[in-house]
Amino acid sequence: MTLNRIEHRELLRALRLEEAIPHELADRAKEHIASCPKCQLVLKKTRQLRKNLKPMLSASHPVAEELLAFLTAD
């Protein structure tokens, strides 16, 4: 399923920011994501970031130097 450019941009924004998928795209989004490498990559990166952040968020707040090292790591 293909979306037009505007719809695709809205979907990618929602995926990146972990927001609700716009209502008008909700029915088509799952099918689109299944066939869209770009959307799949965004989801993969978002999941990985959440996985990497989870230990830090559940522990005490890291110091600024640790946050900077995490954010700038490759």
PDB file of C-alpha atoms in Angstrom:
ATOM      1  CA  MET A   1       0.000   0.000   0.000  1.00  0.00           C
ATOM      2  CA  THR A   2       1.372   3.344  -0.978  1.00  0.00           C
ATOM      3  CA  LEU A   3       0.576   6.624   0.655  1.00  0.00           C
ATOM      4  CA  ASN A   4       0.932   9.996  -0.985  1.00  0.00           C
ATOM      5  CA  ARG A   5       3.911  12.131   0.071  1.00  0.00           C
ATOM      6  CA  ILE A   6       1.998  14.102   2.671  1.00  0.00           C
ATOM      7  CA  GLU A   7       0.477  10.989   4.239  1.00  0.00           C
ATOM      8  CA  HIS A   8       3.857   9.259   4.272  1.00  0.00           C
ATOM      9  CA  ARG A   9       5.466  12.264   5.955  1.00  0.00           C
ATOM     10  CA  GLU A  10       2.709  12.314   8.604  1.00  0.00           C
ATOM     11  CA  LEU A  11       3.152   8.603   9.256  1.00  0.00           C
ATOM     12  CA  LEU A  12       6.936   8.888   9.548  1.00  0.00           C
ATOM     13  CA  ARG A  13       6.563  11.811  11.949  1.00  0.00           C
ATOM     14  CA  ALA A  14       4.225   9.798  14.150  1.00  0.00           C
ATOM     15  CA  LEU A  15       6.582   6.812  14.116  1.00  0.00           C
ATOM     16  CA  ARG A  16       9.648   8.907  14.917  1.00  0.00           C
ATOM     17  CA  LEU A  17       8.009  10.778  17.752  1.00  0.00           C
ATOM     18  CA  GLU A  18       6.055   7.755  18.967  1.00  0.00           C
ATOM     19  CA  GLU A  19       2.802   9.637  18.578  1.00  0.00           C
ATOM     20  CA  ALA A  20      -0.550   8.226  17.633  1.00  0.00           C
ATOM     21  CA  ILE A  21      -0.830   7.573  13.917  1.00  0.00           C
ATOM     22  CA  PRO A  22      -3.189  10.150  12.405  1.00  0.00           C
ATOM     23  CA  HIS A  23      -6.735   8.818  12.493  1.00  0.00           C
ATOM     24  CA  GLU A  24      -7.228   9.059   8.737  1.00  0.00           C
ATOM     25  CA  LEU A  25      -4.155   6.847   8.182  1.00  0.00           C
ATOM     26  CA  ALA A  26      -4.733   4.308  10.944  1.00  0.00           C
ATOM     27  CA  ASP A  27      -6.489   1.732   8.766  1.00  0.00           C
ATOM     28  CA  ARG A  28      -3.867   1.874   6.022  1.00  0.00           C
ATOM     29  CA  ALA A  29      -0.743   2.356   8.140  1.00  0.00           C
ATOM     30  CA  LYS A  30      -0.201  -1.272   9.167  1.00  0.00           C
ATOM     31  CA  GLU A  31      -0.388  -2.487   5.573  1.00  0.00           C
ATOM     32  CA  HIS A  32       1.855   0.347   4.390  1.00  0.00           C
ATOM     33  CA  ILE A  33       4.491  -0.282   7.068  1.00  0.00           C
ATOM     34  CA  ALA A  34       4.622  -3.960   6.105  1.00  0.00           C
ATOM     35  CA  SER A  35       5.763  -2.985   2.607  1.00  0.00           C
ATOM     36  CA  CYS A  36       7.770   0.204   3.275  1.00  0.00           C
ATOM     37  CA  PRO A  37      11.483  -0.179   4.083  1.00  0.00           C
ATOM     38  CA  LYS A  38      11.754   3.456   5.208  1.00  0.00           C
ATOM     39  CA  CYS A  39       8.957   3.091   7.784  1.00  0.00           C
ATOM     40  CA  GLN A  40      10.362  -0.250   8.933  1.00  0.00           C
ATOM     41  CA  LEU A  41      13.771   1.357   9.488  1.00  0.00           C
ATOM     42  CA  VAL A  42      12.248   4.173  11.532  1.00  0.00           C
ATOM     43  CA  LEU A  43      10.426   1.631  13.703  1.00  0.00           C
ATOM     44  CA  LYS A  44      13.584  -0.419  14.143  1.00  0.00           C
ATOM     45  CA  LYS A  45      15.615   2.637  15.186  1.00  0.00           C
ATOM     46  CA  THR A  46      12.879   3.806  17.560  1.00  0.00           C
ATOM     47  CA  ARG A  47      12.669   0.377  19.213  1.00  0.00           C
ATOM     48  CA  GLN A  48      16.454   0.208  19.549  1.00  0.00           C
ATOM     49  CA  LEU A  49      16.624   3.676  21.082  1.00  0.00           C
ATOM     50  CA  ARG A  50      13.874   2.784  23.561  1.00  0.00           C
ATOM     51  CA  LYS A  51      15.706  -0.450  24.422  1.00  0.00           C
ATOM     52  CA  ASN A  52      18.971   1.435  24.959  1.00  0.00           C
ATOM     53  CA  LEU A  53      17.322   4.115  27.090  1.00  0.00           C
ATOM     54  CA  LYS A  54      15.236   1.798  29.267  1.00  0.00           C
ATOM     55  CA  PRO A  55      18.022   0.879  31.736  1.00  0.00           C
ATOM     56  CA  MET A  56      18.926   4.544  32.151  1.00  0.00           C
ATOM     57  CA  LEU A  57      15.347   5.634  32.650  1.00  0.00           C
ATOM     58  CA  SER A  58      14.628   2.985  35.257  1.00  0.00           C
ATOM     59  CA  ALA A  59      17.794   3.827  37.201  1.00  0.00           C
ATOM     60  CA  SER A  60      18.630   7.112  38.840  1.00  0.00           C
ATOM     61  CA  HIS A  61      19.114   9.970  36.430  1.00  0.00           C
ATOM     62  CA  PRO A  62      22.557   9.804  34.767  1.00  0.00           C
ATOM     63  CA  VAL A  63      24.949  12.694  35.020  1.00  0.00           C
ATOM     64  CA  ALA A  64      25.270  15.093  32.096  1.00  0.00           C
ATOM     65  CA  GLU A  65      28.534  13.522  30.888  1.00  0.00           C
ATOM     66  CA  GLU A  66      26.876  10.078  30.613  1.00  0.00           C
ATOM     67  CA  LEU A  67      23.930  11.529  28.696  1.00  0.00           C
ATOM     68  CA  LEU A  68      26.268  13.325  26.308  1.00  0.00           C
ATOM     69  CA  ALA A  69      28.328  10.152  25.757  1.00  0.00           C
ATOM     70  CA  PHE A  70      25.181   8.166  25.021  1.00  0.00           C
ATOM     71  CA  LEU A  71      23.782  10.732  22.613  1.00  0.00           C
ATOM     72  CA  THR A  72      27.039  11.084  20.693  1.00  0.00           C
ATOM     73  CA  ALA A  73      27.935   7.373  20.523  1.00  0.00           C
ATOM     74  CA  ASP A  74      27.852   5.728  17.115  1.00  0.00           C
TER      75      ASP A  74
END
